Coordinates of C-alpha atoms in Angstrom, one line a residue:
X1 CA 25.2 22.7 18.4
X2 CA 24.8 26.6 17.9
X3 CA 21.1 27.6 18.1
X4 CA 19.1 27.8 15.3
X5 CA 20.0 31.1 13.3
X6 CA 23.6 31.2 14.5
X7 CA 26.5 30.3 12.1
X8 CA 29.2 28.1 12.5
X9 CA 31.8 26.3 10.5
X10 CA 31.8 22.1 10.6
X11 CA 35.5 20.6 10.1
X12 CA 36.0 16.8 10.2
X13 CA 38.4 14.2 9.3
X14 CA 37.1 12.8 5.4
X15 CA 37.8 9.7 4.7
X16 CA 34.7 7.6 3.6
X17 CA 32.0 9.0 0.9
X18 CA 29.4 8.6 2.9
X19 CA 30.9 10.9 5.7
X20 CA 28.1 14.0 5.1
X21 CA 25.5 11.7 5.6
X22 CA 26.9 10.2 8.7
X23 CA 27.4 13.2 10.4
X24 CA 23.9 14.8 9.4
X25 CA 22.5 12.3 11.0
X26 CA 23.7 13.2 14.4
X27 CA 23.4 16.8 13.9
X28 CA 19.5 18.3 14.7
X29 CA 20.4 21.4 12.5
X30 CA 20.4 21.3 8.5
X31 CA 24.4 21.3 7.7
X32 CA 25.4 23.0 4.0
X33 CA 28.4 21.1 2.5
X34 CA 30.9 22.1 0.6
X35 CA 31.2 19.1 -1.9
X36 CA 33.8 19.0 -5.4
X37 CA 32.0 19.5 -8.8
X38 CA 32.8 16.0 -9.6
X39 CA 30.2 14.7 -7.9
X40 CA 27.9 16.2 -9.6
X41 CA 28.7 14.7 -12.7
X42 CA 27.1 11.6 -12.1
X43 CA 23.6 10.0 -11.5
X44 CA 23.7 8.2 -8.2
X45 CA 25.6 10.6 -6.8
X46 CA 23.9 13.7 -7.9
X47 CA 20.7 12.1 -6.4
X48 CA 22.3 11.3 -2.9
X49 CA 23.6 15.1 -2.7
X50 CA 19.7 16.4 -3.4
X51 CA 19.3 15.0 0.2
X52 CA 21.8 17.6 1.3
X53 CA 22.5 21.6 0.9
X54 CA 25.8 21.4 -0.8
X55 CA 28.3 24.2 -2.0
X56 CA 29.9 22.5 -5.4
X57 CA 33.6 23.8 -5.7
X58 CA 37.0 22.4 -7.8
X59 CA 39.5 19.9 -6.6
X60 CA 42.7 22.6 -5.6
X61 CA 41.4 25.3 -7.4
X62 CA 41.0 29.1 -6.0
X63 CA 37.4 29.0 -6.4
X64 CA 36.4 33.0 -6.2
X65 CA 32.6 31.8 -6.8
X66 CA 32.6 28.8 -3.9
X67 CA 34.2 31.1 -1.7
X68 CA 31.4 33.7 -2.2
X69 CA 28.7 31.2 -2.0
X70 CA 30.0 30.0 1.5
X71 CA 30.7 33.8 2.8
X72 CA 26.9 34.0 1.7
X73 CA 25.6 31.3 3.8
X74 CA 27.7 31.7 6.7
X75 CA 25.6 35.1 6.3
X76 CA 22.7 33.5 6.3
X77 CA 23.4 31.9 9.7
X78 CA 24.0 28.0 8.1
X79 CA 26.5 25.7 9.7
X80 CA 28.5 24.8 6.7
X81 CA 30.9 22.0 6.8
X82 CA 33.9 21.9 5.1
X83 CA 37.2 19.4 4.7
X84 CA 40.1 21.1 6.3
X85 CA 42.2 18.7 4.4
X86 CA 40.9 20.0 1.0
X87 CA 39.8 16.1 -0.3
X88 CA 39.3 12.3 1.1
X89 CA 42.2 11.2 2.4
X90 CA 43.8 8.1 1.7
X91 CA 45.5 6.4 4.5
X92 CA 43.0 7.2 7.7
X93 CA 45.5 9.8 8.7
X94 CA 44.1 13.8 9.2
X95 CA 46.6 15.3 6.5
X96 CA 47.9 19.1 7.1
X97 CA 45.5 21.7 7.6
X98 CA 44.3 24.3 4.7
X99 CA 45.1 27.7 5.9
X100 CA 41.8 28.7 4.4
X101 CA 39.0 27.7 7.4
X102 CA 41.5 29.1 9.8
X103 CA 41.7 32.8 8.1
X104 CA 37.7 32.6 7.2
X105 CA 37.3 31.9 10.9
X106 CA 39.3 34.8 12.0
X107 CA 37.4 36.7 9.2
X108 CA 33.6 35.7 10.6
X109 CA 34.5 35.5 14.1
X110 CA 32.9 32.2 13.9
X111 CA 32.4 29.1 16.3
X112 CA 34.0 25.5 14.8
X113 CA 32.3 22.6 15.6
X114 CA 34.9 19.6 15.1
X115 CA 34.3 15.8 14.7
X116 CA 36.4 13.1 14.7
X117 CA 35.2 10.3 12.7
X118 CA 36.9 6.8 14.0
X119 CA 36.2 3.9 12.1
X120 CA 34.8 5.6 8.8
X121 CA 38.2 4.8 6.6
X122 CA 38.2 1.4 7.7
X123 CA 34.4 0.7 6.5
X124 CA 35.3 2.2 3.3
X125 CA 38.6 2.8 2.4
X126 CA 39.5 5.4 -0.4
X127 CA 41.6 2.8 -2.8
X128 CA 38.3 0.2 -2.7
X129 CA 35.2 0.7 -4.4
X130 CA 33.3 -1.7 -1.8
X131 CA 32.1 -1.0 1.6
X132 CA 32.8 -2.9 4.2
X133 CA 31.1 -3.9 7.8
X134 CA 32.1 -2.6 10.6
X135 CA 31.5 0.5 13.4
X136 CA 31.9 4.2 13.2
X137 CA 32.5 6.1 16.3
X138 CA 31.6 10.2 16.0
X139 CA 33.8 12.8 18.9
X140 CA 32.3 16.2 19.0
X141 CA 34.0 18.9 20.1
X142 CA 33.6 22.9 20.1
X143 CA 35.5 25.6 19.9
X144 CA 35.4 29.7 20.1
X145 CA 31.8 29.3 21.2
X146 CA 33.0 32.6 22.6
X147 CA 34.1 34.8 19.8
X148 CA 36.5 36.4 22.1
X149 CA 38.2 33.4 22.5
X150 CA 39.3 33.5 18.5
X151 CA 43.0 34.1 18.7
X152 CA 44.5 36.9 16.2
X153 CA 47.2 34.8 14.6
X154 CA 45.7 32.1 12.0
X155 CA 48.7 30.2 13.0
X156 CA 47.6 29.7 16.2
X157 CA 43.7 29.2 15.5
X158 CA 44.9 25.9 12.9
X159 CA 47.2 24.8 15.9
X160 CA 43.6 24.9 17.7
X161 CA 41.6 23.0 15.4
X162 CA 44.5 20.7 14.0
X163 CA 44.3 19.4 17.7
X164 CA 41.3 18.5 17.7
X165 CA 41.6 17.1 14.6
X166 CA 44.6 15.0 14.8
X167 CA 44.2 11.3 14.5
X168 CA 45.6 7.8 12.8
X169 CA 42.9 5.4 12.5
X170 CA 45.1 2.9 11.6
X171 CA 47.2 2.9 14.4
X172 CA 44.2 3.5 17.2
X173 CA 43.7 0.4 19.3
X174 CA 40.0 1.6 20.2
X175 CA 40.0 0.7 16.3
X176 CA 41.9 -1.6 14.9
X177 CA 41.1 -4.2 17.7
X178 CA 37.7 -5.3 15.3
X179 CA 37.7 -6.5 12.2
X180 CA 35.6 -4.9 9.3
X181 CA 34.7 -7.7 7.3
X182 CA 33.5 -7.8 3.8
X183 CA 34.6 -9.6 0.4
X184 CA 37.5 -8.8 -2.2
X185 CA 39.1 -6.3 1.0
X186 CA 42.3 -6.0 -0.8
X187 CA 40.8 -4.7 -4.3
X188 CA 42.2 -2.2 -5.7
X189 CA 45.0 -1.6 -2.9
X190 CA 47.6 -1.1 -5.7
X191 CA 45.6 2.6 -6.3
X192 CA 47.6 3.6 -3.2
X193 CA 50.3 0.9 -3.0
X194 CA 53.1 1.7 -6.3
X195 CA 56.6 0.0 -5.4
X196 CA 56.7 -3.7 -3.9
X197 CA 58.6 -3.7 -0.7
X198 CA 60.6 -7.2 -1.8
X199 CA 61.9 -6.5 -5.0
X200 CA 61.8 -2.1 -5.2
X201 CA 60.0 -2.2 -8.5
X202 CA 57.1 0.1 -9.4
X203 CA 54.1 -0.7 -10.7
X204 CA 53.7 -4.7 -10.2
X205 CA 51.1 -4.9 -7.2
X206 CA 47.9 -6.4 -8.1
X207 CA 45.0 -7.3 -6.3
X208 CA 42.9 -10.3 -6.3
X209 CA 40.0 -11.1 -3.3
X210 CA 41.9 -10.7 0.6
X211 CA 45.6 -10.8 -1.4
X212 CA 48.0 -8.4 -2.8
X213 CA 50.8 -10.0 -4.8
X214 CA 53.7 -8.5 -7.0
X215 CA 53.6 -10.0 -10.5
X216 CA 57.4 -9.8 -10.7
X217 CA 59.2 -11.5 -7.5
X218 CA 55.8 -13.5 -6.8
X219 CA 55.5 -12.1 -3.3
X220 CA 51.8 -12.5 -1.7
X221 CA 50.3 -10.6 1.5
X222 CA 46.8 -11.5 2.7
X223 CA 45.2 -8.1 4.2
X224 CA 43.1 -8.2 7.5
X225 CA 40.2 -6.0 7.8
X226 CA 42.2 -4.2 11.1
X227 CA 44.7 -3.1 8.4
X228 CA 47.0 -5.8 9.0
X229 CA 48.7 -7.8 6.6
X230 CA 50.1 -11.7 6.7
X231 CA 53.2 -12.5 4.6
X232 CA 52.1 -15.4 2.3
X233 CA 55.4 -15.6 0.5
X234 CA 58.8 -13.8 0.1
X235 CA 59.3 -12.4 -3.2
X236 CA 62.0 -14.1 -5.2
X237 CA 64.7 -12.7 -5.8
X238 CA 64.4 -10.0 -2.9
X239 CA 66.7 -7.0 -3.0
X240 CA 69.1 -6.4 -0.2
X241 CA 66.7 -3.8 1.1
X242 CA 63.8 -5.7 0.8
X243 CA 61.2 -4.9 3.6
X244 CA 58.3 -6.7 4.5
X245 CA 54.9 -4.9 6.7
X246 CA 52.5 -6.6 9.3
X247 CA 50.8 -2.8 9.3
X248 CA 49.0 -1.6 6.3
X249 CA 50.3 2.6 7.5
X250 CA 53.7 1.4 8.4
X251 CA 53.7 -0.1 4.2
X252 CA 51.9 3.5 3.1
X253 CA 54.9 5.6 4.9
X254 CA 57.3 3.3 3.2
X255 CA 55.9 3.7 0.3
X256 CA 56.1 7.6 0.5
X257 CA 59.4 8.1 1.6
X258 CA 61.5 5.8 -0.4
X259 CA 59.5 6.5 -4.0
X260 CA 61.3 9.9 -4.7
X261 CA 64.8 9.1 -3.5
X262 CA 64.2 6.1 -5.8
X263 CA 63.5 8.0 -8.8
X264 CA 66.3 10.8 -8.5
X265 CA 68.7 7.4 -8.1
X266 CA 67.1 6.3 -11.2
X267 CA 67.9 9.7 -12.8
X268 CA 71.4 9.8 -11.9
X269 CA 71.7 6.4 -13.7
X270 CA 70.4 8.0 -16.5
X271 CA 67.5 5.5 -16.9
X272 CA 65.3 7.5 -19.8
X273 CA 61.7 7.6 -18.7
X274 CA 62.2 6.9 -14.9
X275 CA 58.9 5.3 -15.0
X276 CA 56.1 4.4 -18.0
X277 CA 52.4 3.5 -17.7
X278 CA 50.2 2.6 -20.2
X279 CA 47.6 4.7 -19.9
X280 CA 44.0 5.9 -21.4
X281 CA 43.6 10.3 -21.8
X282 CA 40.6 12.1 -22.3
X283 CA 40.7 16.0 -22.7
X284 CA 38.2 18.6 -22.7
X285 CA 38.1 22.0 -24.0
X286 CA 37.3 24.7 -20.9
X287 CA 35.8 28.1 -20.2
X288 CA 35.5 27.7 -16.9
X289 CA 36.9 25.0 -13.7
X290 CA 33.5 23.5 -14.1
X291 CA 32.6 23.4 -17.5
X292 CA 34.4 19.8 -18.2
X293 CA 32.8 17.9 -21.4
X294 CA 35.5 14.6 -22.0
X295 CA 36.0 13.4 -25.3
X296 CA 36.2 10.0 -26.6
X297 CA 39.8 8.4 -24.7
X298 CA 42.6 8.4 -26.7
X299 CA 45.0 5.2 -26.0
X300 CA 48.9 5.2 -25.4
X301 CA 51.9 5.6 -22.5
X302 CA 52.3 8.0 -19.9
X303 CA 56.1 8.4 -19.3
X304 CA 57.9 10.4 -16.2
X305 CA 60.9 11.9 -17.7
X306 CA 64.3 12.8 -15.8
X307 CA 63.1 16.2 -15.3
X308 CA 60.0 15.2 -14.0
X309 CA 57.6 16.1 -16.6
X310 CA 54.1 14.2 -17.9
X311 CA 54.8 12.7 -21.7
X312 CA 52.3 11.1 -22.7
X313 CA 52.5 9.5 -26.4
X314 CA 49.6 7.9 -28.1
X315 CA 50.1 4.0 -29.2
X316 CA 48.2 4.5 -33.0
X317 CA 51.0 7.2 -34.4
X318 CA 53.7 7.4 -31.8
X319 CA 52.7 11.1 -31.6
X320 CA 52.8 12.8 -28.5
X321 CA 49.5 14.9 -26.7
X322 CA 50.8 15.7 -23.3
X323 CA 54.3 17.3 -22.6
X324 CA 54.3 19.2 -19.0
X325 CA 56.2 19.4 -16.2
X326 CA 54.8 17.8 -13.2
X327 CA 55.8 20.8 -11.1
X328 CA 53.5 23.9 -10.7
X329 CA 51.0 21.6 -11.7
X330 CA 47.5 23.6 -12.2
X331 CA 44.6 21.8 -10.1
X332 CA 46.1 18.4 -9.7
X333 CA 43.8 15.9 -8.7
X334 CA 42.6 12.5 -8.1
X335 CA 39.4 11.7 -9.3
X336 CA 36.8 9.0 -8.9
X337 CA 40.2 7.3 -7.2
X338 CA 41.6 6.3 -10.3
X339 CA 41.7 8.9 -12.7
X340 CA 44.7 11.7 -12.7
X341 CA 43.3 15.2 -13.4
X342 CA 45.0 18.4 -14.0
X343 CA 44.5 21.6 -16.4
X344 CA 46.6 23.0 -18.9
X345 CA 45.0 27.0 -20.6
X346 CA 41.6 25.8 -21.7
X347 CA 42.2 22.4 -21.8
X348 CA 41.5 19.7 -18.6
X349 CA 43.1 16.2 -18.9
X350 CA 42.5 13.2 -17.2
X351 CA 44.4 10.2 -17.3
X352 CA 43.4 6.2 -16.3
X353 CA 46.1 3.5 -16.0
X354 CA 44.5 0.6 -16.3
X355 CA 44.1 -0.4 -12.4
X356 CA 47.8 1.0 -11.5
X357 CA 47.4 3.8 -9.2
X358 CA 46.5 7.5 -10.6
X359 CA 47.4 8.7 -6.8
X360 CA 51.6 8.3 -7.6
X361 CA 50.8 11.1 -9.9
X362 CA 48.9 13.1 -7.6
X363 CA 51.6 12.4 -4.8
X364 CA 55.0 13.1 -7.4
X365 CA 52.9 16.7 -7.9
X366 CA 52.8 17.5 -4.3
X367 CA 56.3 16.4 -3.3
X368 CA 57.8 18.2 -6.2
X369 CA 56.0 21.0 -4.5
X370 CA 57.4 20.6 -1.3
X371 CA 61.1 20.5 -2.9
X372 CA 60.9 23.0 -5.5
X373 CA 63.4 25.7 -3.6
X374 CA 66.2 22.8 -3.7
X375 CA 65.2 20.8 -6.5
X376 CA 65.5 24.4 -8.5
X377 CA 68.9 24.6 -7.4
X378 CA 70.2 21.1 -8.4
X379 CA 68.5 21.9 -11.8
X380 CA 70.2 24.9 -12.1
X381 CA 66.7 26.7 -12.4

């Protein structure tokens, strides 16, 4: 650790809630964390974070104020510890590094202290709202202790702390060879698990105790707290590209990869929504990122159109409150793990889908990111 008085940034791996207080813990200096809004917005969680110095900021949101706030503790000579992955991640995997600690670093001439947390996603997965027993293993690591040593390129200073960083606690044998026991492991697993390997449809997984089952080809896995699952039964009838996973990251990837060449197949058979939740909205009138004050839910279907946009129609009159496209999406996010967010001009939304996963949305926005050059083209954009 830097001596007392000298500044530093903190970067680790998030994956469980409790990860500030974990690392704290093993850290002899005060640490200022840089903490979303949203947790702010409720009891038990605004007491927990009085414990801590924390920096509030918006879910993937240029945040001018956050950004001063930090500059003006880094001044101060605090170590203050940010996510380089922007947000808690869902799968146990480090996900691409911001560009933003990389350019402040070159900015402050600043030493990083990195940990690696292994065995935090597994005690607490993202998807579950239960904690479960197990051990957490913390790797410290330094670098620029020198500021000499900070390369000029921000390219290369990520590189740096991306391997440090880099890890898959899923597929780490140091890991996965205990089990983290607890009750109901597999709740809520169809938050991050949208398309049933068996019989390709989206939207059928549900949970119930150690078991994940599709309600529409009656296929049943029984999940392992190493990540594993057990087939309990083949889904009937299976597709011809049926799939089936002993690993729970080998079903997340899976998952990923086929869900948009899926729903552009579904286009081109000119299904009309590609997909349709029921769903519950609440909206809020803004001034600012952090001024969110929900009104009472509003009831009805959130559809995904063939040009990928958000329509969301309420059940009482048929009439529709949401009509955006999904990409360019302002300040997409996941909340609370089941709750979609995103902002319109002065308005933020948020939409629940009654135990179906509010992640697909989160994901759709991200890869319609990644694609929009091409995507453009085929739509003649």
């Amino acid at each position: 650790t830097p001596p007392r008085g000298q500044p530093a940034f903190l970067v680790g791996n998030h994956t469980n809630t409790l990860d500030p207080f974990i690392i704290s813990s093993f850290i002899k200096r005060p640490i200022c964390f840089v903490v979303t809004d949203d947790d702010f917005r409720y009891k038990i969680t605004r007491i927990l974070l009085g414990w801590l110095k924390v920096i509030p900021t918006a879910k993937n949101i240029p945040d001018y104020v956050t950004m001063r706030t930090l500059i003006k503790a880094v001044k101060q000579g605090q170590i203050v510890a940010v996510s380089p992955e922007g947000g808690r991640n869902w799968d146990g995997e480090v996900l691409p590094l911001d560009e933003t600690i990389p350019r402040l670093v070159k900015k402050l001439r600043l030493p990083v202290i990195c940990v690696k947390l292994k065995g935090a996603y597994l005690t607490w997965p993202r998807w579950t709202n239960r904690p479960r027993r197990g051990r957490i293993i913390l790797r410290f690591s330094c670098l620029f202790e020198n500021p000499a040593e900070i390369p000029d390129g921000v390219a290369e200073i990520a590189l740096m702390i991306d391997e440090k960083l880099r890890y898959s606690e899923l597929e780490d044998p140091e890991i996965t060879k205990h089990t983290f026991g607890g009750h109901n492991i597999a709740e809520h697993l169809e938050l991050r698990f949208w398309l049933c390997p068996h019989c390709r449809n989206f939207f059928v997984l549900k949970s119930k105790g150690r078991h994940l089952y599709c309600s529409n080809c009656g296929a049943r896995w029984e999940l392992s707290g190493n990540g594993t699952f057990v087939l309990k039964r083949f889904g009937e009838p299976a597709v011809p590209e049926a799939r089936n996973f002993k690993r729970y990251i080998d079903w997340a990837h899976y998952n990923d990869a086929v869900t948009m060449p899926m729903l552009l197949d579904r286009k081109r058979k000119g299904k009309n929504p590609l997909v349709s939740l029921a769903a519950r909205m609440w909206s809020s009138s803004i001034q600012t990122r952090s001024d969110r004050r929900f009104k009472v839910p509003q009831e009805g279907t959130a559809n995904l159109t063939p040009d990928f946009r958000m329509v969301f129609t309420r059940t009482e009159d048929n009439k529709t409150l949401i009509d955006t496209p999904l990409i360019g999406m302002n300040g997409a996010n996941v909340v609370w793990n089941h709750k979609f967010e995103f902002f319109l001009p002065q308005v933020a939304y948020r939409l629940a889908f009654y135990g179906q996963s509010a992640y697909f949305w989160h994901f759709l926005t991200k890869k319609l990111g990644e694609m929009t050059p091409r995507f453009d083209r085929r739509q003649g954009v």
